[in-house]
PDB file of N, CA and C in Angstrom:
ATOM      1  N   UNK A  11      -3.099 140.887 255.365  1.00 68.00           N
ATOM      2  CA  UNK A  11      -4.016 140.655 254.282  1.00 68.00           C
ATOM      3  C   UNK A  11      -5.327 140.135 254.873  1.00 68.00           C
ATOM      4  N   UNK A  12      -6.291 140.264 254.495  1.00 80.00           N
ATOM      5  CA  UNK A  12      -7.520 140.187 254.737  1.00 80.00           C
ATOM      6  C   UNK A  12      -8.389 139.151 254.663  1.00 80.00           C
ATOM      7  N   UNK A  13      -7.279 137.719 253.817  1.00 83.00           N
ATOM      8  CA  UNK A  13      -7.710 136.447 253.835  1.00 83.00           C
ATOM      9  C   UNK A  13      -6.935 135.748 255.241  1.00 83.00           C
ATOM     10  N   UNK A  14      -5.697 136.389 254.951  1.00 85.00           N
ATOM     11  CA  UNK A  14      -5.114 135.906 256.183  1.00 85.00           C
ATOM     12  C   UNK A  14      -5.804 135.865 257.490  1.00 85.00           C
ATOM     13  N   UNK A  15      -6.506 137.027 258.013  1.00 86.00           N
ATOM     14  CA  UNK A  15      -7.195 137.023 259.003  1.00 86.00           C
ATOM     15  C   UNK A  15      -8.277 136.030 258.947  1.00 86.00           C
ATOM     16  N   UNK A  16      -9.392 136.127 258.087  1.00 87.00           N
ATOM     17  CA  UNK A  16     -10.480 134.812 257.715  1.00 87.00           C
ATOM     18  C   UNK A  16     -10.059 133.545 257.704  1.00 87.00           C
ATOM     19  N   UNK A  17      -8.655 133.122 257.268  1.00 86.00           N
ATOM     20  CA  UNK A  17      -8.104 131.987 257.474  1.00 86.00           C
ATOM     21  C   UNK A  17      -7.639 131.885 259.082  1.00 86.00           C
ATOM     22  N   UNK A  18      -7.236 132.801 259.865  1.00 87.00           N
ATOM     23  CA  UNK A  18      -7.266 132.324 261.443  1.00 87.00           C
ATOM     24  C   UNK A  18      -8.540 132.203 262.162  1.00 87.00           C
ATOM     25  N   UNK A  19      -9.717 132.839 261.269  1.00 87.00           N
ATOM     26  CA  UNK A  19     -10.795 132.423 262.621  1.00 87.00           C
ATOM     27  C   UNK A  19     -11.362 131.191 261.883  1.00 87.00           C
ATOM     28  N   UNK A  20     -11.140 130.667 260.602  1.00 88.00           N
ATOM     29  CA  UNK A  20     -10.924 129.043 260.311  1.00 88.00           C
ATOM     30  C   UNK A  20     -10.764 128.292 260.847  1.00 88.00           C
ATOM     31  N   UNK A  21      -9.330 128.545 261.210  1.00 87.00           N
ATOM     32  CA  UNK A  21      -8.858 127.450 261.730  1.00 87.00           C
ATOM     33  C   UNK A  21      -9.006 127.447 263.192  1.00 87.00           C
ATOM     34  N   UNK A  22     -10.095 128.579 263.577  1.00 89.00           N
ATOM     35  CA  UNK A  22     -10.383 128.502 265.238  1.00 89.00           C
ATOM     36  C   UNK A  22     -11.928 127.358 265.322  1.00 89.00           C
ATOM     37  N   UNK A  23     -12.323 127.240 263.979  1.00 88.00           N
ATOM     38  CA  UNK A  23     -13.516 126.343 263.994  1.00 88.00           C
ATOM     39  C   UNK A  23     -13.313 124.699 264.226  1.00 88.00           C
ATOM     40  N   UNK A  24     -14.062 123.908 264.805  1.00 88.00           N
ATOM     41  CA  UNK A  24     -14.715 122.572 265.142  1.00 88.00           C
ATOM     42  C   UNK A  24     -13.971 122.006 263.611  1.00 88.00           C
ATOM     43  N   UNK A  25     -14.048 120.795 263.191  1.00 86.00           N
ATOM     44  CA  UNK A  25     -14.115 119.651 261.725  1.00 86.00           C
ATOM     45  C   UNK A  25     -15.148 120.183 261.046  1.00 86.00           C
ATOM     46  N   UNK A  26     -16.328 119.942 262.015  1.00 85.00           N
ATOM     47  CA  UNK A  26     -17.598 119.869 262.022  1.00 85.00           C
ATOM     48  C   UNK A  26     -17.985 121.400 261.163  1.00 85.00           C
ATOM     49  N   UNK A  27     -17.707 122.746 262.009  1.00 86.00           N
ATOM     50  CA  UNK A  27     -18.196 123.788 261.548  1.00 86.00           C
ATOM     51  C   UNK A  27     -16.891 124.210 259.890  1.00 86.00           C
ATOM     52  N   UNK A  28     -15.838 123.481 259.913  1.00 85.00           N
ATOM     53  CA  UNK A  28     -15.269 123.728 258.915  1.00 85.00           C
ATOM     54  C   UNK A  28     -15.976 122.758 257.559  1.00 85.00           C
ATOM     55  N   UNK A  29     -16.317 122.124 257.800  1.00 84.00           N
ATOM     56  CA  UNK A  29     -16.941 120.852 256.881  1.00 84.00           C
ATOM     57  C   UNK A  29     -18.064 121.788 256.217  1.00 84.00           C
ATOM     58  N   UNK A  30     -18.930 122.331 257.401  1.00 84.00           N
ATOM     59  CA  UNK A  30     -20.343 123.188 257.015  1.00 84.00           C
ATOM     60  C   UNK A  30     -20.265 124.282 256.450  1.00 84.00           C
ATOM     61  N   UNK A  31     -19.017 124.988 256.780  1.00 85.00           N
ATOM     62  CA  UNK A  31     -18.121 126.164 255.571  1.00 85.00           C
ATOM     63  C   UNK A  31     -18.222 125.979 254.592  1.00 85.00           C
ATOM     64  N   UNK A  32     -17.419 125.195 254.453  1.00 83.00           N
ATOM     65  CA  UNK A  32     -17.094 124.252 252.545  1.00 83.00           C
ATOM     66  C   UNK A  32     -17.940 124.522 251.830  1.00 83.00           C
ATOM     67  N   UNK A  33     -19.326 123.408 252.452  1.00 81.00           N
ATOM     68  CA  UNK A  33     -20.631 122.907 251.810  1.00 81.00           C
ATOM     69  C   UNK A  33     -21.437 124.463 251.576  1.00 81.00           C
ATOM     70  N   UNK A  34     -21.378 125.776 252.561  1.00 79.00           N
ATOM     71  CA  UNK A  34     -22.375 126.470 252.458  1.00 79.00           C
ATOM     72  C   UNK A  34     -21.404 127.147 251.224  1.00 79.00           C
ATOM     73  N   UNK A  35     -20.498 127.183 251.011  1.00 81.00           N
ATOM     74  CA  UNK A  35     -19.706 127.984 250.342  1.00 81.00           C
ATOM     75  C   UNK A  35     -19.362 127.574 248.802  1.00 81.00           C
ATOM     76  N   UNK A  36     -20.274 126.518 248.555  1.00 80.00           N
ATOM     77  CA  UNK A  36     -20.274 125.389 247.081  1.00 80.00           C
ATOM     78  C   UNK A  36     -21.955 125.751 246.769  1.00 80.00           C
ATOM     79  N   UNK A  37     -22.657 126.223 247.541  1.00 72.00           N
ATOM     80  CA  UNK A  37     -24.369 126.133 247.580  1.00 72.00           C
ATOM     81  C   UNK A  37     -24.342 127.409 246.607  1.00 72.00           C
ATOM     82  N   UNK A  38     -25.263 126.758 245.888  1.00 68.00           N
ATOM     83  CA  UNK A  38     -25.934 128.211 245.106  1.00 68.00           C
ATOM     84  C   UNK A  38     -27.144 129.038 246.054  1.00 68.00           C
ATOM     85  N   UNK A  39     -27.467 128.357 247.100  1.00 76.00           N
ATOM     86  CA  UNK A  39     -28.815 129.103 247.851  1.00 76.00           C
ATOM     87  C   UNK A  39     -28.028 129.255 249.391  1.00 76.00           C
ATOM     88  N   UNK A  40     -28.025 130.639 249.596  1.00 75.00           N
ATOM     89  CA  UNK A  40     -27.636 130.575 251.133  1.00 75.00           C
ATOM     90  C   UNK A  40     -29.236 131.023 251.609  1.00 75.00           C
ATOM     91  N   UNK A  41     -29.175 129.830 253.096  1.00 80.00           N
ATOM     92  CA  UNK A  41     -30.789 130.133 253.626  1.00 80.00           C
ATOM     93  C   UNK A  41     -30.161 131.349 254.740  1.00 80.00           C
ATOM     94  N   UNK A  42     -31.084 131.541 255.427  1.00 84.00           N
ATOM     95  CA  UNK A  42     -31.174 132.409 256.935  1.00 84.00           C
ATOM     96  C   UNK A  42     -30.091 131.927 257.697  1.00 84.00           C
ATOM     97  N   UNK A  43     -30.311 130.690 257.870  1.00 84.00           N
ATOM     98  CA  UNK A  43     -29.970 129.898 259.136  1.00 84.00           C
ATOM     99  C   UNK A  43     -27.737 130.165 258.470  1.00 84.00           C
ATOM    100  N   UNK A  44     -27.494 129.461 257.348  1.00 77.00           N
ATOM    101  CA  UNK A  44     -26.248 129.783 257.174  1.00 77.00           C
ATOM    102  C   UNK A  44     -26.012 130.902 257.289  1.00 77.00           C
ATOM    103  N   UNK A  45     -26.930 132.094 257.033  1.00 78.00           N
ATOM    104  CA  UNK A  45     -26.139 133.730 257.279  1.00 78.00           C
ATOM    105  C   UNK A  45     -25.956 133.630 258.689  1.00 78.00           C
ATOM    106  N   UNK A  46     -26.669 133.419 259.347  1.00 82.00           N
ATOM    107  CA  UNK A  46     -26.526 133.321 260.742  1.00 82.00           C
ATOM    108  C   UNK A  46     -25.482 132.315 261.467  1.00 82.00           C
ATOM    109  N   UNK A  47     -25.490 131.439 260.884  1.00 79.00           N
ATOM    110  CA  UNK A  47     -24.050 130.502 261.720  1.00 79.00           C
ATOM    111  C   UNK A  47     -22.906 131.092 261.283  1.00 79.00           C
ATOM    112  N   UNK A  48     -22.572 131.742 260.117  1.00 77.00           N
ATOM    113  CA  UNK A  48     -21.306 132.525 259.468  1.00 77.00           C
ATOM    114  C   UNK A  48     -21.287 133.002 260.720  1.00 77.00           C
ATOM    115  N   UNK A  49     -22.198 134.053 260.455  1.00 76.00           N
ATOM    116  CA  UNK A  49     -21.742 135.371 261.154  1.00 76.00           C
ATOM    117  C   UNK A  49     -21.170 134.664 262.741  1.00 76.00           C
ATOM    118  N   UNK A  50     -21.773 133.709 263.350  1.00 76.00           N
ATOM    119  CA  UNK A  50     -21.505 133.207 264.508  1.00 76.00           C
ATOM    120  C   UNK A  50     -19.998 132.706 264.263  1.00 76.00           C
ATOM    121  N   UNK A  51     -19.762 132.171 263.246  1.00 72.00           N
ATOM    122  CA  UNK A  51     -18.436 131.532 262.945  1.00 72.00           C
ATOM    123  C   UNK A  51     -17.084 132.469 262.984  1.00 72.00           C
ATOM    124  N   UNK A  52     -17.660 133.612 262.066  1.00 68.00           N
ATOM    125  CA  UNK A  52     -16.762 134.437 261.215  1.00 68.00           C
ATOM    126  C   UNK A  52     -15.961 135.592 262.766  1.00 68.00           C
ATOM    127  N   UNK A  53     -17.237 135.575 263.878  1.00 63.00           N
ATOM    128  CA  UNK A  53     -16.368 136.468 264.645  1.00 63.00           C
ATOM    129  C   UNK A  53     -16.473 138.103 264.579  1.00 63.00           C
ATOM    130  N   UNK A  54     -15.448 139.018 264.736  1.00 62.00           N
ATOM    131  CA  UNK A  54     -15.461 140.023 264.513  1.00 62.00           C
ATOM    132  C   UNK A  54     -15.023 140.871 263.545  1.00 62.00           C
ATOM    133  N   UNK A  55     -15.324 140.627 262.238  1.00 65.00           N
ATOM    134  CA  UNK A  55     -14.640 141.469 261.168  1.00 65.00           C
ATOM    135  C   UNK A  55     -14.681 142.921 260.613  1.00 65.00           C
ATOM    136  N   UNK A  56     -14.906 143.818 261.753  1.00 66.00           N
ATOM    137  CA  UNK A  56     -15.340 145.247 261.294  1.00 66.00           C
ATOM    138  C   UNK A  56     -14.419 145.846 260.612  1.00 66.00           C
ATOM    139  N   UNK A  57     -12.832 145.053 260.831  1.00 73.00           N
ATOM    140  CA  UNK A  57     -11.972 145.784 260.620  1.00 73.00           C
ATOM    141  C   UNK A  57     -11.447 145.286 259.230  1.00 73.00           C
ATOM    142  N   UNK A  58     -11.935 144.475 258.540  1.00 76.00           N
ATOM    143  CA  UNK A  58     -11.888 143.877 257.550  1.00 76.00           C
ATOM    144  C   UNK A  58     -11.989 144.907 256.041  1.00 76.00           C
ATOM    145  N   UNK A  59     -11.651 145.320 254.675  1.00 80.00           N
ATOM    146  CA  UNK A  59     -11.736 145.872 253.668  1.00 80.00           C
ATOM    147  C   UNK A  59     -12.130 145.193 253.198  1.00 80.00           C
ATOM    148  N   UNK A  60     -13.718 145.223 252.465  1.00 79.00           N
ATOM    149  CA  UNK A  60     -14.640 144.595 252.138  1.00 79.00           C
ATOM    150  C   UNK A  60     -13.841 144.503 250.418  1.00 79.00           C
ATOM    151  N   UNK A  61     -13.582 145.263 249.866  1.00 84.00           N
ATOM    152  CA  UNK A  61     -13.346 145.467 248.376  1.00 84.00           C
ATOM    153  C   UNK A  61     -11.831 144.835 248.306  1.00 84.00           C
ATOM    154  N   UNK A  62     -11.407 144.856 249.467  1.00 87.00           N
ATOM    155  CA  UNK A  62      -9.204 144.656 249.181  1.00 87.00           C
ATOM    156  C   UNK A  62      -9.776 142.684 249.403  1.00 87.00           C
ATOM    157  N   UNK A  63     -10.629 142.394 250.397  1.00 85.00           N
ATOM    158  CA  UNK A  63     -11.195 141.222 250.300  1.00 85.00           C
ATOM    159  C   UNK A  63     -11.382 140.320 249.543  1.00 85.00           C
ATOM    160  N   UNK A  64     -12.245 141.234 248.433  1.00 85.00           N
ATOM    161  CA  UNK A  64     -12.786 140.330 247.003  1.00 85.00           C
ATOM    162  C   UNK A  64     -11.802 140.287 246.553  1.00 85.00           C
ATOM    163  N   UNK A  65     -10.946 141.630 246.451  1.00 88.00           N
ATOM    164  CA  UNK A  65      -9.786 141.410 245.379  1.00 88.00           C
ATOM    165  C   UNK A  65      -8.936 140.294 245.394  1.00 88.00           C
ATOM    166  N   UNK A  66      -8.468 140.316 246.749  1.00 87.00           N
ATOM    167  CA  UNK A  66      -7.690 139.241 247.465  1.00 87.00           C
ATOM    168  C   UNK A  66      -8.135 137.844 247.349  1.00 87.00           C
ATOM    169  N   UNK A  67      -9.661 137.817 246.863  1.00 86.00           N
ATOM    170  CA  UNK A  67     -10.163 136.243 246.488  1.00 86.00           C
ATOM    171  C   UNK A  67      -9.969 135.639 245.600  1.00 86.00           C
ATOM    172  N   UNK A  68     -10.393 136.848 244.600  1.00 85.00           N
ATOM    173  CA  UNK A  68     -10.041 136.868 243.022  1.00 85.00           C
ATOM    174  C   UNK A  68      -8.754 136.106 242.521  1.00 85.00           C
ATOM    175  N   UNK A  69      -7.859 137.222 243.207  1.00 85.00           N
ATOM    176  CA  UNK A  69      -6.818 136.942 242.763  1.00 85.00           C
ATOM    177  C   UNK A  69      -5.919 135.755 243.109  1.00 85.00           C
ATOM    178  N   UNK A  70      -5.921 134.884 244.566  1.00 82.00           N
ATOM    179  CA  UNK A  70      -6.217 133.786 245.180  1.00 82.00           C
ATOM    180  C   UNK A  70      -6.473 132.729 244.141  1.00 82.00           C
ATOM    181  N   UNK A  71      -7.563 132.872 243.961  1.00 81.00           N
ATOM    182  CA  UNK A  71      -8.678 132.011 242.562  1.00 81.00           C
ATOM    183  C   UNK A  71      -7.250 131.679 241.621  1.00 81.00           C
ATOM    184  N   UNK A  72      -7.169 132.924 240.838  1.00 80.00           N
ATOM    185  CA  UNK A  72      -5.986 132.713 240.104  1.00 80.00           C
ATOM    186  C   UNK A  72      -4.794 131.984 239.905  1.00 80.00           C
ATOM    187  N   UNK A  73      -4.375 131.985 241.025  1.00 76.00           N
ATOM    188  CA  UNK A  73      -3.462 130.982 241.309  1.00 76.00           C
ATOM    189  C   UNK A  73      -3.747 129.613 241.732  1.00 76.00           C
ATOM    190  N   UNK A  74      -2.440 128.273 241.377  1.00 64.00           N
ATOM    191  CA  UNK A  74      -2.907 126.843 241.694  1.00 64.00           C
ATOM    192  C   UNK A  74      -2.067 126.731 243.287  1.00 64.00           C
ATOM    193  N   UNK A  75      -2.396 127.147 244.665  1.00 62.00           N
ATOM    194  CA  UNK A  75      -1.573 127.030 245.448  1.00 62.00           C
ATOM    195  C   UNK A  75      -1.705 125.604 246.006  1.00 62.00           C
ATOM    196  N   UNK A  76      -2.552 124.988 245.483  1.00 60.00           N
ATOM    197  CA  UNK A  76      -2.832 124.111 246.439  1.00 60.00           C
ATOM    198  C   UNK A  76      -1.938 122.284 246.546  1.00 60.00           C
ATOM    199  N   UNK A  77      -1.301 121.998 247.145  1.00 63.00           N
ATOM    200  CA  UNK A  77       0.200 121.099 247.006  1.00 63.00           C
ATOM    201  C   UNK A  77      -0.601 119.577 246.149  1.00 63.00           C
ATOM    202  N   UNK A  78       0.140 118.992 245.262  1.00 65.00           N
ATOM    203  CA  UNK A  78      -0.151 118.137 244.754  1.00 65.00           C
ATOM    204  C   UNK A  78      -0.939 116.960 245.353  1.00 65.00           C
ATOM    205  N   UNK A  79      -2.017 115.909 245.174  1.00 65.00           N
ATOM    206  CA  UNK A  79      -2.355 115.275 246.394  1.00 65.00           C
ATOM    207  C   UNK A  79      -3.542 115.394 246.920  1.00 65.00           C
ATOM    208  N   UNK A  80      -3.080 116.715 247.631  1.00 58.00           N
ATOM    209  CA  UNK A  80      -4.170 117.317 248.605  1.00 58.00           C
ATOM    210  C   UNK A  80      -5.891 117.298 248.066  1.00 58.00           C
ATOM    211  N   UNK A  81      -6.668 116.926 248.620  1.00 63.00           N
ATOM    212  CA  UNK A  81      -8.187 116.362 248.243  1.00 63.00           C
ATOM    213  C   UNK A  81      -8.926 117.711 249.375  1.00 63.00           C
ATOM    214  N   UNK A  82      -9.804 117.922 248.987  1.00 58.00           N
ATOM    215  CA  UNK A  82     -10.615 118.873 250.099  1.00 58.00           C
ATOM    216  C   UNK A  82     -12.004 118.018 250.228  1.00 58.00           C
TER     217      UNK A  82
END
């Protein structure tokens, strides 16, 4: 699955560059500089399905997976 992969080069990131994920990913304005550290972050995703992606977010969204507790 196609989150699955985005979730391993996650968890290949710094505190630091995961923290700056979060925040760019809550922003209503992405500048230059965040398209550009993504892409530095994100790695190589050519092989990625851009549309099975969204779907896979969507539907993600949908569900409460996240364990009782847990604070982000």
């Amino acid at each position: 699955m196609a989150l699955d992969k985005i979730f391993d080069e996650i968890k290949k990131l710094s505190p630091a560059e995961r923290y700056k994920l979060r925040v760019m990913l809550e922003l209503d304005e992405i500048t230059e500089e965040d398209i550009e550290l993504s892409k530095q972050a994100a790695g190589s995703w050519d092989d990625i399905d851009a549309d099975q992606l969204i779907k896979d977010i969507y539907e993600k969204r949908l569900k409460n997976s996240r364990p009782q507790g847990v604070k982000w």
